[in-house]
Amino acid sequence: MTNVYAPLCLLACFNMILDPTVGLGLGLGQKQDITFTFLLPAGRTECFFQTAVQGDSMEVEYQVLAGSGLDVGFVLISPNGHRLVSDFRRSDGIHMLDSTEDGDYRLCFDNSFSKLSEKLVFFGVVLNSPSSRGGGPEQWVDVDLTDSVQVDYSLEDMRMRLDSVYQNLERTRQVQTLLRAFEARDRYLLEDNLWRVSFWSCLTLFVMLAVAVVQIYTLRSLFENNQRVST
């Protein structure tokens, strides 16, 4: 089992190196955008905590990259202890909360139903708040437009355009991270299928050679005549 899933550990470490927004540890803190890939042992449940502020919106997305069955259980619990989301043995899922509460949300991934197979799980958490869009309105309060500055549109228009560009860039980065997770999952499936195809092809070739040898030996034994003819 260790030899089989050693590439999964390397794949998880590789994803952490490529993604600078990875939160180390079980507490994910107050970061706005978080992506994380981890190895979920067999028969275990792992939980992570995400701090949210009142009025924010939260988007949680997860995907099983590797492991037998490609399925895990997922539970999202509010700071008050209410179970908001409960998925059982799914390979992926996307859940959105329109308004969050103050406190720590708990994200738990369950693999207790599998006693032998480890799972490589990727998940991302996105928090959207007014303070995370383009640096927030407070950065625009102290801007002083003098008479020498000539603009064709108002400061509010500039703010809205920059906020829109920032949100589009953030969404693009999130989509690219998700596509990288899909690519890692497909690459693992291809490599696993390649090993299986190669194994069964070699086994089939060995059986064919063995059958050919047996057939040749049988035919030669039919035409051999060891009896001496007297003259």
Short mmCIF file of C-alpha atoms in Angstrom, two decimals:
data_model
loop_
_atom_site.label_atom_id
_atom_site.label_comp_id
_atom_site.label_asym_id
_atom_site.label_seq_id
_atom_site.Cartn_x
_atom_site.Cartn_y
_atom_site.Cartn_z
CA MET A 1 0.00 0.00 0.00
CA THR A 2 2.85 2.40 0.77
CA ASN A 3 4.51 1.75 -2.58
CA VAL A 4 1.26 2.28 -4.44
CA TYR A 5 0.45 5.61 -2.87
CA ALA A 6 3.94 7.10 -2.73
CA PRO A 7 3.25 8.96 -6.03
CA LEU A 8 0.14 10.43 -4.42
CA CYS A 9 2.24 12.02 -1.67
CA LEU A 10 4.61 13.45 -4.28
CA LEU A 11 1.64 14.77 -6.25
CA ALA A 12 0.23 16.48 -3.17
CA CYS A 13 3.59 18.08 -2.36
CA PHE A 14 3.95 19.20 -5.97
CA ASN A 15 0.55 20.89 -5.85
CA MET A 16 1.48 22.66 -2.61
CA ILE A 17 4.68 24.01 -4.16
CA LEU A 18 2.90 25.31 -7.25
CA ASP A 19 0.09 26.97 -5.31
CA PRO A 20 1.24 29.79 -2.97
CA THR A 21 -2.19 30.06 -1.35
CA VAL A 22 -1.99 26.69 0.37
CA GLY A 23 -2.78 26.87 4.07
CA LEU A 24 -0.57 24.59 6.15
CA GLY A 25 -2.01 22.87 9.17
CA LEU A 26 -5.57 22.17 10.20
CA GLY A 27 -6.44 25.85 10.77
CA LEU A 28 -6.81 27.68 7.47
CA GLY A 29 -6.96 31.13 9.10
CA GLN A 30 -8.51 34.25 7.63
CA LYS A 31 -7.17 34.01 4.09
CA GLN A 32 -9.70 34.93 1.42
CA ASP A 33 -8.80 32.26 -1.15
CA ILE A 34 -7.39 28.88 -0.12
CA THR A 35 -6.60 25.72 -2.06
CA PHE A 36 -5.20 22.63 -0.42
CA THR A 37 -4.36 19.06 -1.45
CA PHE A 38 -3.88 16.37 1.17
CA LEU A 39 -3.75 12.60 1.57
CA LEU A 40 -6.71 11.22 3.53
CA PRO A 41 -5.75 7.91 5.21
CA ALA A 42 -8.03 4.89 5.14
CA GLY A 43 -10.56 4.73 7.96
CA ARG A 44 -9.90 8.33 9.00
CA THR A 45 -11.71 11.67 9.07
CA GLU A 46 -9.81 14.93 8.63
CA CYS A 47 -11.25 18.36 9.54
CA PHE A 48 -10.14 21.86 8.60
CA PHE A 49 -11.27 25.21 9.99
CA GLN A 50 -11.96 28.39 8.04
CA THR A 51 -12.56 31.72 9.79
CA ALA A 52 -15.36 33.85 8.31
CA VAL A 53 -16.85 37.25 9.04
CA GLN A 54 -20.51 38.19 9.29
CA GLY A 55 -22.01 38.95 5.89
CA ASP A 56 -19.35 37.31 3.72
CA SER A 57 -20.17 34.73 1.08
CA MET A 58 -18.33 31.40 1.02
CA GLU A 59 -17.75 28.95 -1.79
CA VAL A 60 -16.39 25.48 -1.02
CA GLU A 61 -15.31 23.10 -3.75
CA TYR A 62 -13.68 19.68 -3.38
CA GLN A 63 -12.59 16.85 -5.62
CA VAL A 64 -11.09 13.39 -5.07
CA LEU A 65 -8.01 13.16 -7.26
CA ALA A 66 -6.93 9.57 -6.59
CA GLY A 67 -7.83 6.50 -4.58
CA SER A 68 -10.07 3.48 -4.95
CA GLY A 69 -13.61 4.52 -5.80
CA LEU A 70 -12.72 8.24 -5.99
CA ASP A 71 -15.24 9.06 -3.27
CA VAL A 72 -15.28 10.64 0.20
CA GLY A 73 -17.83 12.00 2.61
CA PHE A 74 -17.98 15.76 3.20
CA VAL A 75 -19.57 17.77 6.00
CA LEU A 76 -19.68 21.56 6.43
CA ILE A 77 -20.52 22.71 9.97
CA SER A 78 -21.28 26.30 10.99
CA PRO A 79 -19.68 28.04 14.02
CA ASN A 80 -22.89 27.33 15.96
CA GLY A 81 -22.57 23.60 15.33
CA HIS A 82 -25.27 23.31 12.66
CA ARG A 83 -24.61 20.89 9.80
CA LEU A 84 -25.03 22.94 6.63
CA VAL A 85 -23.82 20.42 4.03
CA SER A 86 -23.62 16.64 4.18
CA ASP A 87 -22.33 14.60 1.22
CA PHE A 88 -21.84 10.86 1.35
CA ARG A 89 -19.36 9.07 -0.92
CA ARG A 90 -19.07 11.64 -3.68
CA SER A 91 -16.14 12.33 -5.98
CA ASP A 92 -16.65 16.10 -6.12
CA GLY A 93 -18.94 18.87 -5.00
CA ILE A 94 -19.50 22.63 -5.01
CA HIS A 95 -21.35 24.40 -2.19
CA MET A 96 -22.05 28.10 -1.69
CA LEU A 97 -23.17 30.09 1.34
CA ASP A 98 -24.72 33.48 0.59
CA SER A 99 -24.14 34.89 4.06
CA THR A 100 -21.73 33.61 6.69
CA GLU A 101 -21.57 34.03 10.45
CA ASP A 102 -18.72 35.19 12.66
CA GLY A 103 -16.55 32.28 13.72
CA ASP A 104 -14.81 29.18 12.45
CA TYR A 105 -16.49 26.93 9.92
CA ARG A 106 -15.48 23.27 10.01
CA LEU A 107 -14.84 21.30 6.82
CA CYS A 108 -14.60 17.54 7.42
CA PHE A 109 -13.68 14.87 4.90
CA ASP A 110 -14.65 11.31 5.82
CA ASN A 111 -12.93 8.15 4.58
CA SER A 112 -13.97 5.92 7.47
CA PHE A 113 -16.02 3.66 5.16
CA SER A 114 -12.83 2.61 3.36
CA LYS A 115 -10.56 0.35 5.40
CA LEU A 116 -7.80 -0.13 2.82
CA SER A 117 -7.73 2.71 0.30
CA GLU A 118 -6.24 6.15 0.88
CA LYS A 119 -7.65 9.14 -0.99
CA LEU A 120 -5.94 12.18 -2.45
CA VAL A 121 -8.33 15.10 -1.93
CA PHE A 122 -8.21 18.64 -3.31
CA PHE A 123 -10.43 21.41 -1.96
CA GLY A 124 -10.69 25.16 -2.25
CA VAL A 125 -12.39 27.82 -0.13
CA VAL A 126 -13.25 31.26 -1.50
CA LEU A 127 -14.50 34.08 0.74
CA ASN A 128 -16.01 37.11 -0.94
CA SER A 129 -16.37 40.30 1.05
CA PRO A 130 -16.34 44.03 0.28
CA SER A 131 -12.94 44.32 1.93
CA SER A 132 -11.42 41.73 -0.46
CA ARG A 133 -12.40 43.44 -3.69
CA GLY A 134 -9.73 45.64 -5.06
CA GLY A 135 -8.37 46.48 -1.66
CA GLY A 136 -11.67 47.81 -0.33
CA PRO A 137 -13.32 51.25 -0.46
CA GLU A 138 -11.19 52.52 2.42
CA GLN A 139 -8.21 52.83 0.07
CA TRP A 140 -10.14 55.33 -2.02
CA VAL A 141 -11.28 57.64 0.75
CA ASP A 142 -8.03 59.59 1.04
CA VAL A 143 -7.61 60.07 -2.72
CA ASP A 144 -7.49 63.79 -3.50
CA LEU A 145 -8.35 64.90 -6.99
CA THR A 146 -6.80 68.31 -7.61
CA ASP A 147 -7.88 70.74 -10.26
CA SER A 148 -4.86 69.79 -12.38
CA VAL A 149 -6.12 66.24 -12.81
CA GLN A 150 -8.38 65.93 -15.79
CA VAL A 151 -10.48 62.77 -16.01
CA ASP A 152 -13.40 61.83 -18.21
CA TYR A 153 -15.11 59.68 -15.60
CA SER A 154 -15.70 59.85 -11.87
CA LEU A 155 -13.75 58.19 -9.09
CA GLU A 156 -16.67 55.86 -8.48
CA ASP A 157 -16.47 54.62 -12.08
CA MET A 158 -12.74 53.98 -11.68
CA ARG A 159 -13.37 52.06 -8.49
CA MET A 160 -16.07 49.92 -10.08
CA ARG A 161 -13.90 49.11 -13.09
CA LEU A 162 -10.89 48.19 -11.00
CA ASP A 163 -13.06 46.07 -8.71
CA SER A 164 -14.45 44.27 -11.75
CA VAL A 165 -10.96 43.62 -13.13
CA TYR A 166 -9.79 42.34 -9.72
CA GLN A 167 -12.75 39.98 -9.38
CA ASN A 168 -12.25 38.64 -12.91
CA LEU A 169 -8.56 38.01 -12.24
CA GLU A 170 -9.35 36.22 -8.98
CA ARG A 171 -11.97 34.08 -10.68
CA THR A 172 -9.52 33.25 -13.45
CA ARG A 173 -6.93 32.14 -10.92
CA GLN A 174 -9.52 29.95 -9.16
CA VAL A 175 -10.55 28.32 -12.43
CA GLN A 176 -6.91 27.66 -13.33
CA THR A 177 -6.35 26.01 -9.95
CA LEU A 178 -9.41 23.84 -10.47
CA LEU A 179 -8.26 22.87 -13.96
CA ARG A 180 -4.87 21.92 -12.54
CA ALA A 181 -6.65 19.62 -10.07
CA PHE A 182 -8.61 18.02 -12.92
CA GLU A 183 -5.36 17.56 -14.83
CA ALA A 184 -3.69 15.89 -11.84
CA ARG A 185 -6.64 13.55 -11.44
CA ASP A 186 -6.68 12.62 -15.14
CA ARG A 187 -2.91 12.10 -15.16
CA TYR A 188 -3.12 9.72 -12.22
CA LEU A 189 -5.95 7.76 -13.84
CA LEU A 190 -3.99 7.52 -17.09
CA GLU A 191 -0.87 6.30 -15.31
CA ASP A 192 -2.86 3.77 -13.31
CA ASN A 193 -4.65 2.52 -16.41
CA LEU A 194 -1.34 2.34 -18.29
CA TRP A 195 0.08 0.07 -15.58
CA ARG A 196 -2.96 -2.18 -15.73
CA VAL A 197 -2.93 -2.37 -19.53
CA SER A 198 0.80 -3.15 -19.54
CA PHE A 199 0.40 -5.85 -16.88
CA TRP A 200 -2.47 -7.64 -18.59
CA SER A 201 -0.80 -7.31 -22.00
CA CYS A 202 2.36 -8.97 -20.67
CA LEU A 203 0.30 -11.67 -18.99
CA THR A 204 -1.66 -12.33 -22.18
CA LEU A 205 1.57 -12.50 -24.21
CA PHE A 206 3.04 -15.00 -21.74
CA VAL A 207 -0.07 -17.20 -21.95
CA MET A 208 0.01 -17.08 -25.75
CA LEU A 209 3.68 -18.13 -25.81
CA ALA A 210 2.99 -20.94 -23.34
CA VAL A 211 0.07 -22.20 -25.46
CA ALA A 212 2.23 -22.07 -28.59
CA VAL A 213 4.99 -24.10 -26.94
CA VAL A 214 2.48 -26.69 -25.71
CA GLN A 215 0.91 -26.98 -29.15
CA ILE A 216 4.30 -27.47 -30.85
CA TYR A 217 5.33 -30.09 -28.33
CA THR A 218 2.01 -31.92 -28.74
CA LEU A 219 2.24 -31.96 -32.55
CA ARG A 220 5.82 -33.21 -32.52
CA SER A 221 4.90 -35.99 -30.09
CA LEU A 222 2.15 -37.17 -32.45
CA PHE A 223 4.53 -37.67 -35.37
CA GLU A 224 7.37 -39.22 -33.44
CA ASN A 225 7.66 -43.02 -33.82
CA ASN A 226 10.10 -44.68 -31.46
CA GLN A 227 9.21 -48.27 -32.50
CA ARG A 228 11.83 -50.11 -34.58
CA VAL A 229 10.75 -51.84 -37.77
CA SER A 230 12.37 -55.26 -38.39
CA THR A 231 13.38 -56.21 -41.93
#
